[in-house]
Tab-separated table of C-alpha atoms and ligand atoms in Angstrom:
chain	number	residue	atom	x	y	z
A	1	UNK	CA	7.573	-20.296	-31.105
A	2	UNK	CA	7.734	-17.307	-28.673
A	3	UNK	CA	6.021	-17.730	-25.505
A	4	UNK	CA	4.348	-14.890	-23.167
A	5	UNK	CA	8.090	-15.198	-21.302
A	6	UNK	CA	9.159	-13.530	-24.534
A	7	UNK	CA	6.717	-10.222	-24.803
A	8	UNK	CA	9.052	-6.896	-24.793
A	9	UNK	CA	7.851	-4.630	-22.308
A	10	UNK	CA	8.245	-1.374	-22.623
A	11	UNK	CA	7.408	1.682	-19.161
A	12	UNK	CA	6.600	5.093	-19.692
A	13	UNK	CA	8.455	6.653	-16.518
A	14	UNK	CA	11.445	5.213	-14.656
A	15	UNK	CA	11.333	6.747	-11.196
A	16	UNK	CA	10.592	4.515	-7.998
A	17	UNK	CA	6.932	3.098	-9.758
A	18	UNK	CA	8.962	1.935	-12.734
A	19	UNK	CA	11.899	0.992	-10.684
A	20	UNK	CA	9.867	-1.661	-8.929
A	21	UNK	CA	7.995	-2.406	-11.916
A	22	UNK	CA	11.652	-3.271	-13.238
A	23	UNK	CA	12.240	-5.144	-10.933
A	24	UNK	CA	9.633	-8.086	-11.461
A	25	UNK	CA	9.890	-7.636	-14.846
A	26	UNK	CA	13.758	-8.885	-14.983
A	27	UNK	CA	12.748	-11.059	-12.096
A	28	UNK	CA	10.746	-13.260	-14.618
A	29	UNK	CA	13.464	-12.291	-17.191
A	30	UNK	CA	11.465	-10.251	-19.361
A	31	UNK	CA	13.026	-7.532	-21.901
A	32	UNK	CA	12.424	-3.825	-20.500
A	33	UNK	CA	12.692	-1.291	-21.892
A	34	UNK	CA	11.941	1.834	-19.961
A	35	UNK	CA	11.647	5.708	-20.971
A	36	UNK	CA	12.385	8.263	-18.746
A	37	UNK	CA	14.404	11.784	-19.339
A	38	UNK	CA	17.113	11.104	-16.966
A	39	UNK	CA	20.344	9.081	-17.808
A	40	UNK	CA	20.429	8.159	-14.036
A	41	UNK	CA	16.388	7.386	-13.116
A	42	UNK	CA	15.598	5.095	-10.235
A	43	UNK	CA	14.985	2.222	-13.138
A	44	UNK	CA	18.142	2.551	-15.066
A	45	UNK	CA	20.067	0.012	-14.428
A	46	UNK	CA	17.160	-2.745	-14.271
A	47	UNK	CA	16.271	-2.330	-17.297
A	48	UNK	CA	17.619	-3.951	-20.707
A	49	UNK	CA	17.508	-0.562	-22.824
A	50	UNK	CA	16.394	2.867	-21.554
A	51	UNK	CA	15.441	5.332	-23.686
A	52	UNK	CA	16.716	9.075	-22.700
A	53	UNK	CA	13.968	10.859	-24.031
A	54	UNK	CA	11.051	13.612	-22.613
A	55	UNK	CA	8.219	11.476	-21.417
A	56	UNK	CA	5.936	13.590	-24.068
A	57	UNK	CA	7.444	13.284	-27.229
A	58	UNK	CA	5.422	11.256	-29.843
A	59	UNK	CA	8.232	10.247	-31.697
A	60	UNK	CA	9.774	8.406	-29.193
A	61	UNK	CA	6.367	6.828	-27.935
A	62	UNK	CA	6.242	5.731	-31.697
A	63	UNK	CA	9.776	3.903	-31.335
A	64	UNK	CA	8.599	2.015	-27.902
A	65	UNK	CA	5.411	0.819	-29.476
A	66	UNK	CA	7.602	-0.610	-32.281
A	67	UNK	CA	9.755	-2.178	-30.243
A	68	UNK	CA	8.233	-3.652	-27.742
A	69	UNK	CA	5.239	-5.428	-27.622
A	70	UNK	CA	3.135	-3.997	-24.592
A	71	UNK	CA	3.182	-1.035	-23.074
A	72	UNK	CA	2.518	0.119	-19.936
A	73	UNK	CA	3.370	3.365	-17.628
A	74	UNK	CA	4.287	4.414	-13.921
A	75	UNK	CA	2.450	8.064	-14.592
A	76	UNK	CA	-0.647	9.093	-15.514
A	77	UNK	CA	0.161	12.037	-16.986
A	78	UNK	CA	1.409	11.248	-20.539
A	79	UNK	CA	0.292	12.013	-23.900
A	80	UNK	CA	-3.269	9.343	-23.815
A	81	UNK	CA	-3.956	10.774	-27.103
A	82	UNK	CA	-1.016	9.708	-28.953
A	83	UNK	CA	-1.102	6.305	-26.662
A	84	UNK	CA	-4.517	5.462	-28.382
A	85	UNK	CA	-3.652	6.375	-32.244
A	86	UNK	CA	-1.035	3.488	-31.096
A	87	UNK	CA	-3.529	1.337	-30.149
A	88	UNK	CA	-5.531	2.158	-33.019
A	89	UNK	CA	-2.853	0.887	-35.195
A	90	UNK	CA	-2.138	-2.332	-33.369
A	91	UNK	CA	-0.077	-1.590	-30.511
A	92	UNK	CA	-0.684	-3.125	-27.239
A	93	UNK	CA	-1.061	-0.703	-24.226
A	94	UNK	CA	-2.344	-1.294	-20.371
A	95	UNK	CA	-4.168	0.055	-18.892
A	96	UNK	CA	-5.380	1.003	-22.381
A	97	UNK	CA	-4.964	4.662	-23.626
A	98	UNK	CA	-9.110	4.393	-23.305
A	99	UNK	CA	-8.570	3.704	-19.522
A	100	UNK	CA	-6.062	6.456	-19.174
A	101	UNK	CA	-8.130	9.061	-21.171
A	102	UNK	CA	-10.971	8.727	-19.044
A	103	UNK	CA	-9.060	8.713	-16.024
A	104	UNK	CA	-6.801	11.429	-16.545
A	105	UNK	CA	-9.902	13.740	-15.963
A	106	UNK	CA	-11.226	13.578	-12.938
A	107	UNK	CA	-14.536	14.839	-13.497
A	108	UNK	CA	-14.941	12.163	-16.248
A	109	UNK	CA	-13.354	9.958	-13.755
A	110	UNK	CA	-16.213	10.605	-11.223
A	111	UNK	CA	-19.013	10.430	-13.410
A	112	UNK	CA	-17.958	7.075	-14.848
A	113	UNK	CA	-17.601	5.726	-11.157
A	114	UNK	CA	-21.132	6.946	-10.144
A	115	UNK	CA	-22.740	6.078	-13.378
A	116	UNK	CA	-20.988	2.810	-12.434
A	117	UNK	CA	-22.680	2.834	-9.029
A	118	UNK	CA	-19.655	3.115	-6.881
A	119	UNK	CA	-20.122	5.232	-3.950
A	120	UNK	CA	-18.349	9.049	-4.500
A	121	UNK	CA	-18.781	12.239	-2.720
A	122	UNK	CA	-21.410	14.795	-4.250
A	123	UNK	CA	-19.572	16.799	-6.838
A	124	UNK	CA	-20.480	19.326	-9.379
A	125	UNK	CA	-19.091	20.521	-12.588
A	126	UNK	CA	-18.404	24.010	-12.865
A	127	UNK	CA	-20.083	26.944	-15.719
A	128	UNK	CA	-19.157	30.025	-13.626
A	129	UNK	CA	-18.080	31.135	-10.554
A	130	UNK	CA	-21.775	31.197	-9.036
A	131	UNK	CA	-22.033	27.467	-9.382
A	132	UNK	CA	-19.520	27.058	-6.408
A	133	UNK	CA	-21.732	29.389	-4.409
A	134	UNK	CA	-24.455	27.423	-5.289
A	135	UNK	CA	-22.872	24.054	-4.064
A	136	UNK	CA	-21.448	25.592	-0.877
A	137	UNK	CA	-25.133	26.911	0.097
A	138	UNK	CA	-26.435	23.371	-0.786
A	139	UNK	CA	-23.779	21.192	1.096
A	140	UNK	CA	-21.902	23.610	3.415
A	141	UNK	CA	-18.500	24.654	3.667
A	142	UNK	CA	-15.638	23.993	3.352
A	143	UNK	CA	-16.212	22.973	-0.648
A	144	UNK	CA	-13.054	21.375	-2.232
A	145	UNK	CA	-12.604	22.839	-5.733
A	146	UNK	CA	-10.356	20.433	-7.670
A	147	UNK	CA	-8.277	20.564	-10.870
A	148	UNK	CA	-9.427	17.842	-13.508
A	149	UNK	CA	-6.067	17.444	-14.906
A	150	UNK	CA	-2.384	16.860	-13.812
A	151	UNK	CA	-3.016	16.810	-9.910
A	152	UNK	CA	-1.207	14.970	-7.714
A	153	UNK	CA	-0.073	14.913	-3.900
A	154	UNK	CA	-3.071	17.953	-3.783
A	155	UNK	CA	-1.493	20.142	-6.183
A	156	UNK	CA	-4.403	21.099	-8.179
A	157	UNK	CA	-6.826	20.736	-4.930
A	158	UNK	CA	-7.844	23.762	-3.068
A	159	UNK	CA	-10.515	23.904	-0.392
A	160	UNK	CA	-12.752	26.909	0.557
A	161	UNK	CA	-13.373	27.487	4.157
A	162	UNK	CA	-16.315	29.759	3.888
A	163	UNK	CA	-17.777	31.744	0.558
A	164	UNK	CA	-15.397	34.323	1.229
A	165	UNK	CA	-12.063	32.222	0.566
A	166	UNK	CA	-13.975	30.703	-2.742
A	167	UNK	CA	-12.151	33.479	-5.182
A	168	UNK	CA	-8.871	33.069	-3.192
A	169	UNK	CA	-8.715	28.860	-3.567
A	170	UNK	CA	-10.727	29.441	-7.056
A	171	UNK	CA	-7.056	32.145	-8.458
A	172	UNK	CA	-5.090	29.620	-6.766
A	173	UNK	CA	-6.017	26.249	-9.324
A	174	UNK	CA	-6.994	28.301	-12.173
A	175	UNK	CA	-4.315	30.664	-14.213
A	176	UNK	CA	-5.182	33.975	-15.338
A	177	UNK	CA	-7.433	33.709	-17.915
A	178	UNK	CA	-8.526	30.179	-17.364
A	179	UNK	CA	-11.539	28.517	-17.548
A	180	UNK	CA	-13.582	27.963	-14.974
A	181	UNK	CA	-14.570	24.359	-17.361
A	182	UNK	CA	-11.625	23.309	-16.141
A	183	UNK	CA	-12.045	22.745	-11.761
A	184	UNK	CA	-15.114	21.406	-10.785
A	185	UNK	CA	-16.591	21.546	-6.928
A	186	UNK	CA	-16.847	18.505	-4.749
A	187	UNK	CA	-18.390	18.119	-1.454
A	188	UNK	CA	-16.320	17.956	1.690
A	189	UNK	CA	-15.949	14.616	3.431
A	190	UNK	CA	-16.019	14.378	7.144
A	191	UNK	CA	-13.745	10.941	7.149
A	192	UNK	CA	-12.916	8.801	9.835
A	193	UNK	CA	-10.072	7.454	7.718
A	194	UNK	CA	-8.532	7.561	4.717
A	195	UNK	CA	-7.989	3.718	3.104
A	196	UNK	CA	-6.962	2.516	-0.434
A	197	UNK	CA	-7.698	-0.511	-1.982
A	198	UNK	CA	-5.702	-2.159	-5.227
A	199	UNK	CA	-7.585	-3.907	-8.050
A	200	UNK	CA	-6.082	-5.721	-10.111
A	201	UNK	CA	-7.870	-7.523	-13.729
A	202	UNK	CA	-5.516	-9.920	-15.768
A	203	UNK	CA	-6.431	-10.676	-19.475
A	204	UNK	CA	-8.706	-13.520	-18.589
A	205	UNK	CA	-10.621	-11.490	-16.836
A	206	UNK	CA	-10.042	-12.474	-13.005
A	207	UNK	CA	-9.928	-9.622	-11.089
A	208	UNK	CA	-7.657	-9.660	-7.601
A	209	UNK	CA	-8.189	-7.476	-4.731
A	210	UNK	CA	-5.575	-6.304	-1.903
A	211	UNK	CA	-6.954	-5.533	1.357
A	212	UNK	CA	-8.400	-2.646	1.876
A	213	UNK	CA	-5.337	-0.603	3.701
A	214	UNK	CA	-5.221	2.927	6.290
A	215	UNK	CA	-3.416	5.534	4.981
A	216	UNK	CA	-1.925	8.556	6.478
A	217	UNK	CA	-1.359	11.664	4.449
A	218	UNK	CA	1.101	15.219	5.845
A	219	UNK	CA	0.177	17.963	3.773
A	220	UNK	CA	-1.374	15.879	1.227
A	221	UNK	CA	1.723	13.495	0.663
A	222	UNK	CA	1.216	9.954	1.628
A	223	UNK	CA	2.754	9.118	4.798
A	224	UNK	CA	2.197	5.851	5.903
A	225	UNK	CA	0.203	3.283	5.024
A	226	UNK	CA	-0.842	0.250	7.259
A	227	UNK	CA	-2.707	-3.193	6.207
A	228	UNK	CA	-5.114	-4.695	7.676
A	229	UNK	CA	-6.650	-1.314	8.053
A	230	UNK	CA	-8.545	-2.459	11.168
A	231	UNK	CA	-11.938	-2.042	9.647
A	232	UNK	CA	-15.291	-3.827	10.554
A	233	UNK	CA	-15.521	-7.475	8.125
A	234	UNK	CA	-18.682	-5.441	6.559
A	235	UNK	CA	-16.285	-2.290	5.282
A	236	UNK	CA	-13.487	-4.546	4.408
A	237	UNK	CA	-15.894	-6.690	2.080
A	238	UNK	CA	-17.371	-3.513	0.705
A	239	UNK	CA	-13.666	-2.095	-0.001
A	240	UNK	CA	-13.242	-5.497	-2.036
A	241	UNK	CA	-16.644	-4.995	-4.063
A	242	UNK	CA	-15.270	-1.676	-4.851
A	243	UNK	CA	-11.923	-2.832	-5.805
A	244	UNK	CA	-14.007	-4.998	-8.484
A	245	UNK	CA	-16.614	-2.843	-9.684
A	246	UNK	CA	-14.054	-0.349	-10.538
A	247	UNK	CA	-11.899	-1.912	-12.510
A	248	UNK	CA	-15.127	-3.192	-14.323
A	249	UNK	CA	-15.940	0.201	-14.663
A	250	UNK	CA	-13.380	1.433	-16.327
A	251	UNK	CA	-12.479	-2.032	-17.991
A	252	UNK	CA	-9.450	-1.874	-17.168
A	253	UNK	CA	-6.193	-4.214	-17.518
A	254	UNK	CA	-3.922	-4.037	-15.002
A	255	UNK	CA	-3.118	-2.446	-11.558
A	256	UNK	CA	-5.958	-0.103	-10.633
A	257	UNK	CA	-5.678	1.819	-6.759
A	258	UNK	CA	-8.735	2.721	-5.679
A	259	UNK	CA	-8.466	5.681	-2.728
A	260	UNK	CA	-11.539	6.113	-0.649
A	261	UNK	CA	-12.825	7.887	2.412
A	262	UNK	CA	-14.504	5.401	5.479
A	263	UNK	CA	-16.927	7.612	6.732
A	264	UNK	CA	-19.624	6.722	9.385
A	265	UNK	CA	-22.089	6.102	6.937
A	266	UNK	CA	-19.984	3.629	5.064
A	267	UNK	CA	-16.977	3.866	1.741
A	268	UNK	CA	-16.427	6.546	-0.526
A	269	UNK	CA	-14.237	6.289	-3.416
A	270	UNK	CA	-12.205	9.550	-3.803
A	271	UNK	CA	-10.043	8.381	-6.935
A	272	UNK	CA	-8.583	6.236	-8.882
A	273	UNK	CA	-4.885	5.819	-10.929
A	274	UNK	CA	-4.621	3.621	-13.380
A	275	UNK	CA	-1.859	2.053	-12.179
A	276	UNK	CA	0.835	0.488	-9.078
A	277	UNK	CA	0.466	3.248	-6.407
A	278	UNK	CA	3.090	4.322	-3.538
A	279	UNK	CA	0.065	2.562	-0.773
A	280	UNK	CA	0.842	-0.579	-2.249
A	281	UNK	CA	4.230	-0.690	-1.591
A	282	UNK	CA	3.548	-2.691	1.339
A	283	UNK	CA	2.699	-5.659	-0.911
A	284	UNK	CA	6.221	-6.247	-2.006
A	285	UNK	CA	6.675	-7.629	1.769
A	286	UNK	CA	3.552	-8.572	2.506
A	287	UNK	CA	1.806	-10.408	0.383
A	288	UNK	CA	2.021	-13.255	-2.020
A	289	UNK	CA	1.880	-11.845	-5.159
A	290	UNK	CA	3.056	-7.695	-4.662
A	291	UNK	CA	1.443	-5.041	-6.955
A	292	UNK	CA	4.182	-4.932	-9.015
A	293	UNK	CA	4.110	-8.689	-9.951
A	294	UNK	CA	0.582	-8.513	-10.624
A	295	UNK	CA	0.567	-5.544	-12.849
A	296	UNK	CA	3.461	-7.186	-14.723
A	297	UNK	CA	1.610	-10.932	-14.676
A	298	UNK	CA	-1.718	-8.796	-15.961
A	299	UNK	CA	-0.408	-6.548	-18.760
A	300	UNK	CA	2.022	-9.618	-20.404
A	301	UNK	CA	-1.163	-12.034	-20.240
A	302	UNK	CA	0.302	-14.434	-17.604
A	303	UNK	CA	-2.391	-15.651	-14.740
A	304	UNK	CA	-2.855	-13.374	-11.926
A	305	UNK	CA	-1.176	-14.254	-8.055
A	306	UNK	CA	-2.604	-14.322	-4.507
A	307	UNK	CA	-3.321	-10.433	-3.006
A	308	UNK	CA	-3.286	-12.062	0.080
A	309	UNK	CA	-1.422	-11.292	3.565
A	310	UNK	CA	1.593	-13.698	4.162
A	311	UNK	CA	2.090	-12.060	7.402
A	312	UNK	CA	-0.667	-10.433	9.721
A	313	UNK	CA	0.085	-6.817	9.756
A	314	UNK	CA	2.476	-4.438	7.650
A	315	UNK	CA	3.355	-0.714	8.045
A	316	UNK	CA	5.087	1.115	4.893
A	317	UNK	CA	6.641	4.939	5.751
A	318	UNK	CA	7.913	7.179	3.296
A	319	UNK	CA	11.349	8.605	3.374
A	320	UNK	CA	10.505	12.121	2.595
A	321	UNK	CA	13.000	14.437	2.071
A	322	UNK	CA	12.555	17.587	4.223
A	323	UNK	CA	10.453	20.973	2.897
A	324	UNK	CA	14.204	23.043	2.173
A	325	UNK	CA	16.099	19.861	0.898
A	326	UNK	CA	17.616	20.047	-2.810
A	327	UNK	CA	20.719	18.528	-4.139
A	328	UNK	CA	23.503	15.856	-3.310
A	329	UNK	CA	22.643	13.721	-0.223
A	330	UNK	CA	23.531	10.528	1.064
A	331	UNK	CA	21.405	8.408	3.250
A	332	UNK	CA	22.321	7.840	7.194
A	333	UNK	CA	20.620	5.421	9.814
A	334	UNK	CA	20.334	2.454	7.641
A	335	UNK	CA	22.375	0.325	9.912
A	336	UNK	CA	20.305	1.333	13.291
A	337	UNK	CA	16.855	0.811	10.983
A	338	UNK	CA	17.668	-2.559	9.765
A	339	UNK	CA	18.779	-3.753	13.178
A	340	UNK	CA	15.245	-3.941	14.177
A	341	UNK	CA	13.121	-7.137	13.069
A	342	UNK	CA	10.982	-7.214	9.880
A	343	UNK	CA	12.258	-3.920	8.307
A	344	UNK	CA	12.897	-3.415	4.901
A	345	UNK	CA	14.390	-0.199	3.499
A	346	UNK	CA	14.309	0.708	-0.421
A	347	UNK	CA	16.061	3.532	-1.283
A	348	UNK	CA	14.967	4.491	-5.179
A	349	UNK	CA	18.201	5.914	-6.026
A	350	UNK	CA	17.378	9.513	-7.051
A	351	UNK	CA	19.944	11.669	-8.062
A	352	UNK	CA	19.278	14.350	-6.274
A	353	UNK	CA	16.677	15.481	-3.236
A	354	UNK	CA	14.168	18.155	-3.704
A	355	UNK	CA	11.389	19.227	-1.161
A	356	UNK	CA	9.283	17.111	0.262
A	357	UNK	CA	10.750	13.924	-2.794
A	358	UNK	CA	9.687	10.593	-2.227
A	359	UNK	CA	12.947	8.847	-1.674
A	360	UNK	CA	12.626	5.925	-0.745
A	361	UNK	CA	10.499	3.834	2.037
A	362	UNK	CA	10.641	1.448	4.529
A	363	UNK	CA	8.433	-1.264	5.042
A	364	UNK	CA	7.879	-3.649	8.600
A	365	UNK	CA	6.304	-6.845	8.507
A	366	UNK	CA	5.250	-8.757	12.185
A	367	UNK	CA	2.358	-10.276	13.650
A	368	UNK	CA	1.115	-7.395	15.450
A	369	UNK	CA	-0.058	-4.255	13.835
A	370	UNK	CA	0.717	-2.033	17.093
A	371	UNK	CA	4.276	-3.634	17.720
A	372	UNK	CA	4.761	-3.207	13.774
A	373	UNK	CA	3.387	0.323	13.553
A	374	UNK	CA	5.976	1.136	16.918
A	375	UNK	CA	8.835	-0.684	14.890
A	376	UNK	CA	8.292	1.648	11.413
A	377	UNK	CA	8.115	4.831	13.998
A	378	UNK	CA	11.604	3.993	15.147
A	379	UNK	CA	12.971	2.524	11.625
A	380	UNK	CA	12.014	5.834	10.072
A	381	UNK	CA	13.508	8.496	12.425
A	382	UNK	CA	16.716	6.400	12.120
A	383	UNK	CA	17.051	7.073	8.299
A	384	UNK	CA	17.816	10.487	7.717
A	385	UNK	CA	18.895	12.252	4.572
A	386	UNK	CA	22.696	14.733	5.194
A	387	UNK	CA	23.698	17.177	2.356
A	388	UNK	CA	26.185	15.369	0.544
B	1	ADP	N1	-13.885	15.967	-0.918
B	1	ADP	C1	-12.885	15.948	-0.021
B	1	ADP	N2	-13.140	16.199	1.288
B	1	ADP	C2	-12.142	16.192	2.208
B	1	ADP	N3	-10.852	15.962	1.915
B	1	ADP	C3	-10.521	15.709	0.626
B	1	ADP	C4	-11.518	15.679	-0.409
B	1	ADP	N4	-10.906	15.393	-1.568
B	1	ADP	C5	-9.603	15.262	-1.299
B	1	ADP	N5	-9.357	15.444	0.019
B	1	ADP	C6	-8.028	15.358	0.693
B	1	ADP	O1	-6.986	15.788	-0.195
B	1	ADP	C7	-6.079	14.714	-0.479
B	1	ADP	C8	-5.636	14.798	-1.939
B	1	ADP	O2	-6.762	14.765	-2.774
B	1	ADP	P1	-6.881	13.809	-4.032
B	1	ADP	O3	-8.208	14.068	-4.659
B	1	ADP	O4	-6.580	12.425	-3.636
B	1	ADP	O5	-5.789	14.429	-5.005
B	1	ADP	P2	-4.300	13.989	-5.394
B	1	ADP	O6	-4.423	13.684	-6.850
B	1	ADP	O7	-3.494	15.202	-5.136
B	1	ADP	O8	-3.921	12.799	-4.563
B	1	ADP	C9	-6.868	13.463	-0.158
B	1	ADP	O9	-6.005	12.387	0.134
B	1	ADP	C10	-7.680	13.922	1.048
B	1	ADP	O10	-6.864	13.956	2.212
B	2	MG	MG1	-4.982	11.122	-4.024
């Protein structure tokens, strides 16, 4: 009789999300199987079969869902279509293609969380260029026009200082002769932080919440993220309603990362993925049960773990590699960053650098947020990447 230790598991996407994934997958010995393009992806050689295929093709979708018996993904942007004629026909995929469809959009996204009643900045879908007017004479400037589809580290995000820059950051999301349908207008958010929090909803239901945690973005790329993020006990419970009403919301199984704004007034969620997410990392270090052992636990059926702290404070810091970085590279500084207490370094294993890549990370662990935040600082200007 097979057991849930037997479900095949199958990943959309093998970079450093399914690389991790991997990892707790094969840690409870699972079979993986993973899908990603290249022969040499961060995941590769975790996993028991990797299929070499474009991330898009149905076809190979098709042979995953035959062969394994859940699937999940480290990406949102697949083909949610073809996920859900899948699941139509029996296949088992979470978050579910339903999930992913409505999240993939963010407009959709946003009007499910405040139909929902989560807390979300004032937005606006868009008929025609006058609409943005409209908004920025009702809520000031700057407006932030957004991309529904395939953003990511703000690509597809453009703000508008003033009415005058609202063609300039209007040409610069929308190709020539797109539709306007496409970006809607959002309301600019005076935060005093930026936080995330992870949800996390296992088949039977129960529903476990990380802390909510501070992150630092450069140039819309996640920098660091700490945990606790030093919030009043009213915010941080708030954070954790949030954490569950969303993935109520959306009804979702699996990892969910909520990212929000603290303002003065109080939490605003600015979105959500459907998935592990690169402010969790921290987890793997930090807490009992890490985001990637959840998500795995969740979509497989298994009972969920604690998202509690095991130690009091945690800092996580990308390695970034710099803006004119492409090609070979090897990695220096490890042996001056791991000489200072609770660091951890994770190098994904890419191939190859490219500007501004997520390469790997570094996470410290202590009992004091300041000495632990002073720790990562040093840790991370150790590790450098050198042209190889
Ligand atoms: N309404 C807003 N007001 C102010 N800043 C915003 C707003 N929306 C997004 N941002 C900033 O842009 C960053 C990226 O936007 P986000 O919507 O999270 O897109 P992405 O999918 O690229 O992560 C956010 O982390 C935040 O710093
Ligand atoms: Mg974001």
């Amino acid at each position: 009789l097979a057991g849930i230790l037997d479900t095949k598991i199958g990943i959309i996407g093998g970079g450093q999300l399914g690389k991790m994934m991997a990892q707790d997958t094969k840690k409870m010995g699972f079979h993986l199987t993973v899908l990603d393009p290249e022969a040499n992806c961060p995941a590769h050689s975790l996993c028991d079969r990797h299929v070499v295929a474009d991330l898009y093709e149905r076809r190979t979708y098709r042979e995953m869902a035959e062969t394994c018996d859940v699937l999940t993904y480290e990406f949102e942007h697949i083909d949610a279509e073809y996920l859900l004629t899948l699941e139509n026909e029996g296949c088992r995929v979470y978050p579910t293609a339903k999930n992913l469809i409505n999240i993939q959009d963010k407009l959709t996204q946003k009007r499910m969380l405040q139909e929902g009643g989560a807390p979300v900045p004032e937005f606006t879908p868009l008929d025609k260029k006058n609409d943005i007017f409209a908004a920025g004479e009702k809520w000031g400037y700057p407006v932030m026009l957004k991309t529904r589809r395939g953003g990511y580290d703000g690509k597809g995000n453009a703000a508008a200082e003033r009415p005058e820059q609202v063609e300039e950051a209007l040409n610069s999301l929308l190709p020539e002769g797109g539709n306007i349908n496409e970006i809607f207008v959002e309301k600019w958010v005076q935060y005093d932080m930026e936080a995330s929090v992870l949800a996390c909803r296992g088949l039977d239901g129960a529903i476990a919440v990380y802390p909510l945690a501070k992150n630092l973005h450069e140039d819309s790329i996640l920098r660091s993220t700490a945990a606790p993020a030093g919030v009043s006990p009213l915010i941080a419970e708030n954070s954790r309603r949030i954490g569950e009403m969303v993935t109520e919301i959306f009804g979702g199984i699996g990892m969910f990362c909520i990212e929000m704004f603290v303002t003065k007034d109080g939490l605003l969620v600015n979105e959500v993925a459907p998935r592990p997410h690169n402010s969790g990392h921290y987890t793997i270090e930090a807490c009992y049960t890490s985001q990637f052992e959840n998500h795995v636990r969740a979509v497989t059926g298994l009972p969920l773990g604690s998202p509690h702290m095991k130690t009091a404070a945690a800092v996580m810091t990308n390695i970034i590699s710099p803006p004119f970085f492409s090609g070979a590279y090897r990695v220096s500084g490890a042996e001056k960053a791991l000489g200072l207490q609770g660091v951890t370094l994770h190098m994904y294993g890419k191939q190859t650098a490219r500007p501004k890549r997520k390469m790997g990370h570094i996470t410290v662990v202590g009992n004091d947020l300041n000495e632990v935040r002073k720790t990562a600082e040093e840790a991370a200007s150790y590790i450098t990447l050198v042209k190889d």
